[in-house]
Amino acid sequence: MLQSGLFFLLSSALLLLPVDGVLADALATPLIHQVENPVAPPGEREQALLIDRLLHLIQQRLMIQHQVARWKWNQQKPIEDPQREEALLNQMGQQAALKQMDPQQAIAFFRWQIQAGKLIQIADFQTWQHQQIGSFANVPDLNQTLRPQLDQLTGQLLQTLVQLTPFLACPATQKLIAERSRSILRGEGIDATVRRVALAPLMTIQLPASRDCSPRFNTTLKLQEKIDRSIRLDRTVKLAGFLPKLS
């Protein structure tokens, strides 16, 4: 049932890569992109919030993979579905073009999300095979429940990615993504390898030689610290009873 060949290929390629390196050879799709003719980027606070939103969406998509794996296990279906994957990637490329985003950049991003999800499913299959699990009860249907959820997340991911694209090449932005991912990209099955695969397309964007990151976007890390302090203060005030609780 477990596609050992796929697991060996993915795990071997990933384990040979350095922890801080770019996973550029794991997939055929090129990851290096340049931001050409970017639209006006959002403000610093919005930028930081968008990064958190993108990471939360990635995390939600990864968590659904456990249910997808259970359905495939019950139905004795393979983990890979190449035709459906390529159809999804082509659709994402078309939608990205309509939003004035580089289609290849969108395709690379979602290809790596698919690969990260496969790693979680493969690990689940290995565990269940070792435990000699027969089948699972009360598993949501892949076509009726899980895929609509994944489709909704995919649309939200693309929209957020479009908004972030103009400044993804900035070193401060990539550093913030790496820092925030340590606290947001967490959960069952999300280990360091899965995290690196999911983040790889976000960490390889390059600025054209003619452009520099505006200095005002290099204060992102300090801004995030301010946001975190503001959130903690807001919670403290609420707990003290000075503000009404949210309904």
PDB file of N, CA and C in Angstrom, residues 38-48 50-51 163-164 166-176 207 211-224:
ATOM      1  N   PRO A  38       6.688  45.380  -9.766  1.00  0.00           N
ATOM      2  CA  PRO A  38       5.793  45.090  -8.639  1.00  0.00           C
ATOM      3  C   PRO A  38       4.811  46.219  -8.412  1.00  0.00           C
ATOM      4  N   VAL A  39       3.636  45.844  -7.879  1.00  0.00           N
ATOM      5  CA  VAL A  39       2.675  46.871  -7.493  1.00  0.00           C
ATOM      6  C   VAL A  39       3.127  47.483  -6.185  1.00  0.00           C
ATOM      7  N   ALA A  40       2.503  48.574  -5.816  1.00  0.00           N
ATOM      8  CA  ALA A  40       2.878  49.223  -4.569  1.00  0.00           C
ATOM      9  C   ALA A  40       2.642  48.275  -3.405  1.00  0.00           C
ATOM     10  N   PRO A  41       3.674  48.004  -2.598  1.00  0.00           N
ATOM     11  CA  PRO A  41       3.535  47.043  -1.503  1.00  0.00           C
ATOM     12  C   PRO A  41       2.695  47.620  -0.375  1.00  0.00           C
ATOM     13  N   PRO A  42       2.094  46.753   0.424  1.00  0.00           N
ATOM     14  CA  PRO A  42       1.300  47.224   1.551  1.00  0.00           C
ATOM     15  C   PRO A  42       2.191  47.825   2.627  1.00  0.00           C
ATOM     16  N   GLY A  43       1.575  48.451   3.612  1.00  0.00           N
ATOM     17  CA  GLY A  43       2.332  49.019   4.718  1.00  0.00           C
ATOM     18  C   GLY A  43       2.951  47.947   5.580  1.00  0.00           C
ATOM     19  N   GLU A  44       3.838  48.392   6.483  1.00  0.00           N
ATOM     20  CA  GLU A  44       4.604  47.440   7.268  1.00  0.00           C
ATOM     21  C   GLU A  44       3.719  46.560   8.155  1.00  0.00           C
ATOM     22  N   ARG A  45       2.753  47.158   8.802  1.00  0.00           N
ATOM     23  CA  ARG A  45       1.896  46.373   9.683  1.00  0.00           C
ATOM     24  C   ARG A  45       1.114  45.347   8.863  1.00  0.00           C
ATOM     25  N   GLU A  46       0.572  45.766   7.735  1.00  0.00           N
ATOM     26  CA  GLU A  46      -0.174  44.844   6.894  1.00  0.00           C
ATOM     27  C   GLU A  46       0.734  43.731   6.382  1.00  0.00           C
ATOM     28  N   GLN A  47       1.977  44.093   6.063  1.00  0.00           N
ATOM     29  CA  GLN A  47       2.934  43.105   5.583  1.00  0.00           C
ATOM     30  C   GLN A  47       3.142  42.014   6.624  1.00  0.00           C
ATOM     31  N   ALA A  48       3.375  42.403   7.862  1.00  0.00           N
ATOM     32  CA  ALA A  48       3.606  41.428   8.924  1.00  0.00           C
ATOM     33  C   ALA A  48       2.378  40.551   9.148  1.00  0.00           C
ATOM     34  N   LEU A  50       0.088  39.837   6.912  1.00  0.00           N
ATOM     35  CA  LEU A  50      -0.069  38.953   5.762  1.00  0.00           C
ATOM     36  C   LEU A  50       0.861  37.746   5.856  1.00  0.00           C
ATOM     37  N   ILE A  51       2.062  37.971   6.344  1.00  0.00           N
ATOM     38  CA  ILE A  51       2.995  36.856   6.526  1.00  0.00           C
ATOM     39  C   ILE A  51       2.414  35.840   7.496  1.00  0.00           C
ATOM     40  N   GLN A 163      -0.629  39.250  -2.641  1.00  0.00           N
ATOM     41  CA  GLN A 163      -0.406  40.474  -1.863  1.00  0.00           C
ATOM     42  C   GLN A 163       1.013  40.554  -1.314  1.00  0.00           C
ATOM     43  N   LEU A 164       1.624  39.406  -1.031  1.00  0.00           N
ATOM     44  CA  LEU A 164       2.968  39.395  -0.451  1.00  0.00           C
ATOM     45  C   LEU A 164       4.074  39.457  -1.494  1.00  0.00           C
ATOM     46  N   PRO A 166       5.174  41.349  -3.925  1.00  0.00           N
ATOM     47  CA  PRO A 166       6.044  42.497  -4.238  1.00  0.00           C
ATOM     48  C   PRO A 166       7.246  42.651  -3.321  1.00  0.00           C
ATOM     49  N   PHE A 167       7.203  42.118  -2.108  1.00  0.00           N
ATOM     50  CA  PHE A 167       8.341  42.311  -1.223  1.00  0.00           C
ATOM     51  C   PHE A 167       8.864  41.004  -0.639  1.00  0.00           C
ATOM     52  N   LEU A 168       8.509  39.854  -1.244  1.00  0.00           N
ATOM     53  CA  LEU A 168       9.034  38.571  -0.780  1.00  0.00           C
ATOM     54  C   LEU A 168      10.547  38.474  -0.939  1.00  0.00           C
ATOM     55  N   ALA A 169      11.116  39.244  -1.878  1.00  0.00           N
ATOM     56  CA  ALA A 169      12.554  39.172  -2.121  1.00  0.00           C
ATOM     57  C   ALA A 169      13.369  39.915  -1.069  1.00  0.00           C
ATOM     58  N   CYS A 170      12.742  40.729  -0.269  1.00  0.00           N
ATOM     59  CA  CYS A 170      13.481  41.503   0.730  1.00  0.00           C
ATOM     60  C   CYS A 170      14.051  40.575   1.801  1.00  0.00           C
ATOM     61  N   PRO A 171      15.334  40.685   2.113  1.00  0.00           N
ATOM     62  CA  PRO A 171      15.939  39.816   3.133  1.00  0.00           C
ATOM     63  C   PRO A 171      15.214  39.879   4.475  1.00  0.00           C
ATOM     64  N   ALA A 172      14.773  41.071   4.874  1.00  0.00           N
ATOM     65  CA  ALA A 172      14.084  41.191   6.157  1.00  0.00           C
ATOM     66  C   ALA A 172      12.775  40.427   6.144  1.00  0.00           C
ATOM     67  N   THR A 173      12.091  40.438   5.003  1.00  0.00           N
ATOM     68  CA  THR A 173      10.837  39.698   4.889  1.00  0.00           C
ATOM     69  C   THR A 173      11.082  38.201   4.986  1.00  0.00           C
ATOM     70  N   GLN A 174      12.100  37.709   4.268  1.00  0.00           N
ATOM     71  CA  GLN A 174      12.415  36.286   4.325  1.00  0.00           C
ATOM     72  C   GLN A 174      12.860  35.870   5.722  1.00  0.00           C
ATOM     73  N   LYS A 175      13.571  36.751   6.391  1.00  0.00           N
ATOM     74  CA  LYS A 175      13.984  36.448   7.756  1.00  0.00           C
ATOM     75  C   LYS A 175      12.767  36.363   8.673  1.00  0.00           C
ATOM     76  N   LEU A 176      11.818  37.263   8.494  1.00  0.00           N
ATOM     77  CA  LEU A 176      10.614  37.243   9.321  1.00  0.00           C
ATOM     78  C   LEU A 176       9.806  35.977   9.052  1.00  0.00           C
ATOM     79  N   LEU A 207      15.347  39.892  -6.030  1.00  0.00           N
ATOM     80  CA  LEU A 207      15.091  41.211  -6.601  1.00  0.00           C
ATOM     81  C   LEU A 207      15.944  41.415  -7.842  1.00  0.00           C
ATOM     82  N   ARG A 211      16.657  46.985  -8.519  1.00  0.00           N
ATOM     83  CA  ARG A 211      15.788  47.356  -7.400  1.00  0.00           C
ATOM     84  C   ARG A 211      16.416  46.982  -6.084  1.00  0.00           C
ATOM     85  N   ASP A 212      16.160  47.804  -5.087  1.00  0.00           N
ATOM     86  CA  ASP A 212      16.561  47.511  -3.721  1.00  0.00           C
ATOM     87  C   ASP A 212      15.321  47.524  -2.852  1.00  0.00           C
ATOM     88  N   CYS A 213      15.396  46.796  -1.761  1.00  0.00           N
ATOM     89  CA  CYS A 213      14.300  46.856  -0.806  1.00  0.00           C
ATOM     90  C   CYS A 213      14.314  48.222  -0.137  1.00  0.00           C
ATOM     91  N   SER A 214      13.143  48.818  -0.067  1.00  0.00           N
ATOM     92  CA  SER A 214      13.061  50.106   0.607  1.00  0.00           C
ATOM     93  C   SER A 214      13.431  49.939   2.073  1.00  0.00           C
ATOM     94  N   PRO A 215      14.229  50.862   2.638  1.00  0.00           N
ATOM     95  CA  PRO A 215      14.614  50.744   4.043  1.00  0.00           C
ATOM     96  C   PRO A 215      13.428  50.626   4.980  1.00  0.00           C
ATOM     97  N   ARG A 216      12.288  51.192   4.594  1.00  0.00           N
ATOM     98  CA  ARG A 216      11.158  51.152   5.515  1.00  0.00           C
ATOM     99  C   ARG A 216      10.601  49.745   5.654  1.00  0.00           C
ATOM    100  N   PHE A 217      10.954  48.860   4.699  1.00  0.00           N
ATOM    101  CA  PHE A 217      10.506  47.472   4.826  1.00  0.00           C
ATOM    102  C   PHE A 217      11.511  46.613   5.566  1.00  0.00           C
ATOM    103  N   ASN A 218      12.662  47.179   5.918  1.00  0.00           N
ATOM    104  CA  ASN A 218      13.648  46.419   6.674  1.00  0.00           C
ATOM    105  C   ASN A 218      13.421  46.517   8.171  1.00  0.00           C
ATOM    106  N   THR A 219      12.361  47.192   8.577  1.00  0.00           N
ATOM    107  CA  THR A 219      12.032  47.285  10.000  1.00  0.00           C
ATOM    108  C   THR A 219      10.942  46.292  10.366  1.00  0.00           C
ATOM    109  N   THR A 220      10.719  45.308   9.508  1.00  0.00           N
ATOM    110  CA  THR A 220       9.612  44.378   9.704  1.00  0.00           C
ATOM    111  C   THR A 220       9.733  43.612  11.005  1.00  0.00           C
ATOM    112  N   LEU A 221      10.936  43.156  11.339  1.00  0.00           N
ATOM    113  CA  LEU A 221      11.103  42.365  12.558  1.00  0.00           C
ATOM    114  C   LEU A 221      10.752  43.184  13.795  1.00  0.00           C
ATOM    115  N   LYS A 222      11.202  44.451  13.825  1.00  0.00           N
ATOM    116  CA  LYS A 222      10.854  45.301  14.956  1.00  0.00           C
ATOM    117  C   LYS A 222       9.349  45.536  15.003  1.00  0.00           C
ATOM    118  N   LEU A 223       8.753  45.677  13.831  1.00  0.00           N
ATOM    119  CA  LEU A 223       7.310  45.883  13.773  1.00  0.00           C
ATOM    120  C   LEU A 223       6.566  44.686  14.351  1.00  0.00           C
ATOM    121  N   GLN A 224       7.014  43.464  13.996  1.00  0.00           N
ATOM    122  CA  GLN A 224       6.347  42.274  14.506  1.00  0.00           C
ATOM    123  C   GLN A 224       6.428  42.219  16.028  1.00  0.00           C
TER     124      GLN A 224
END
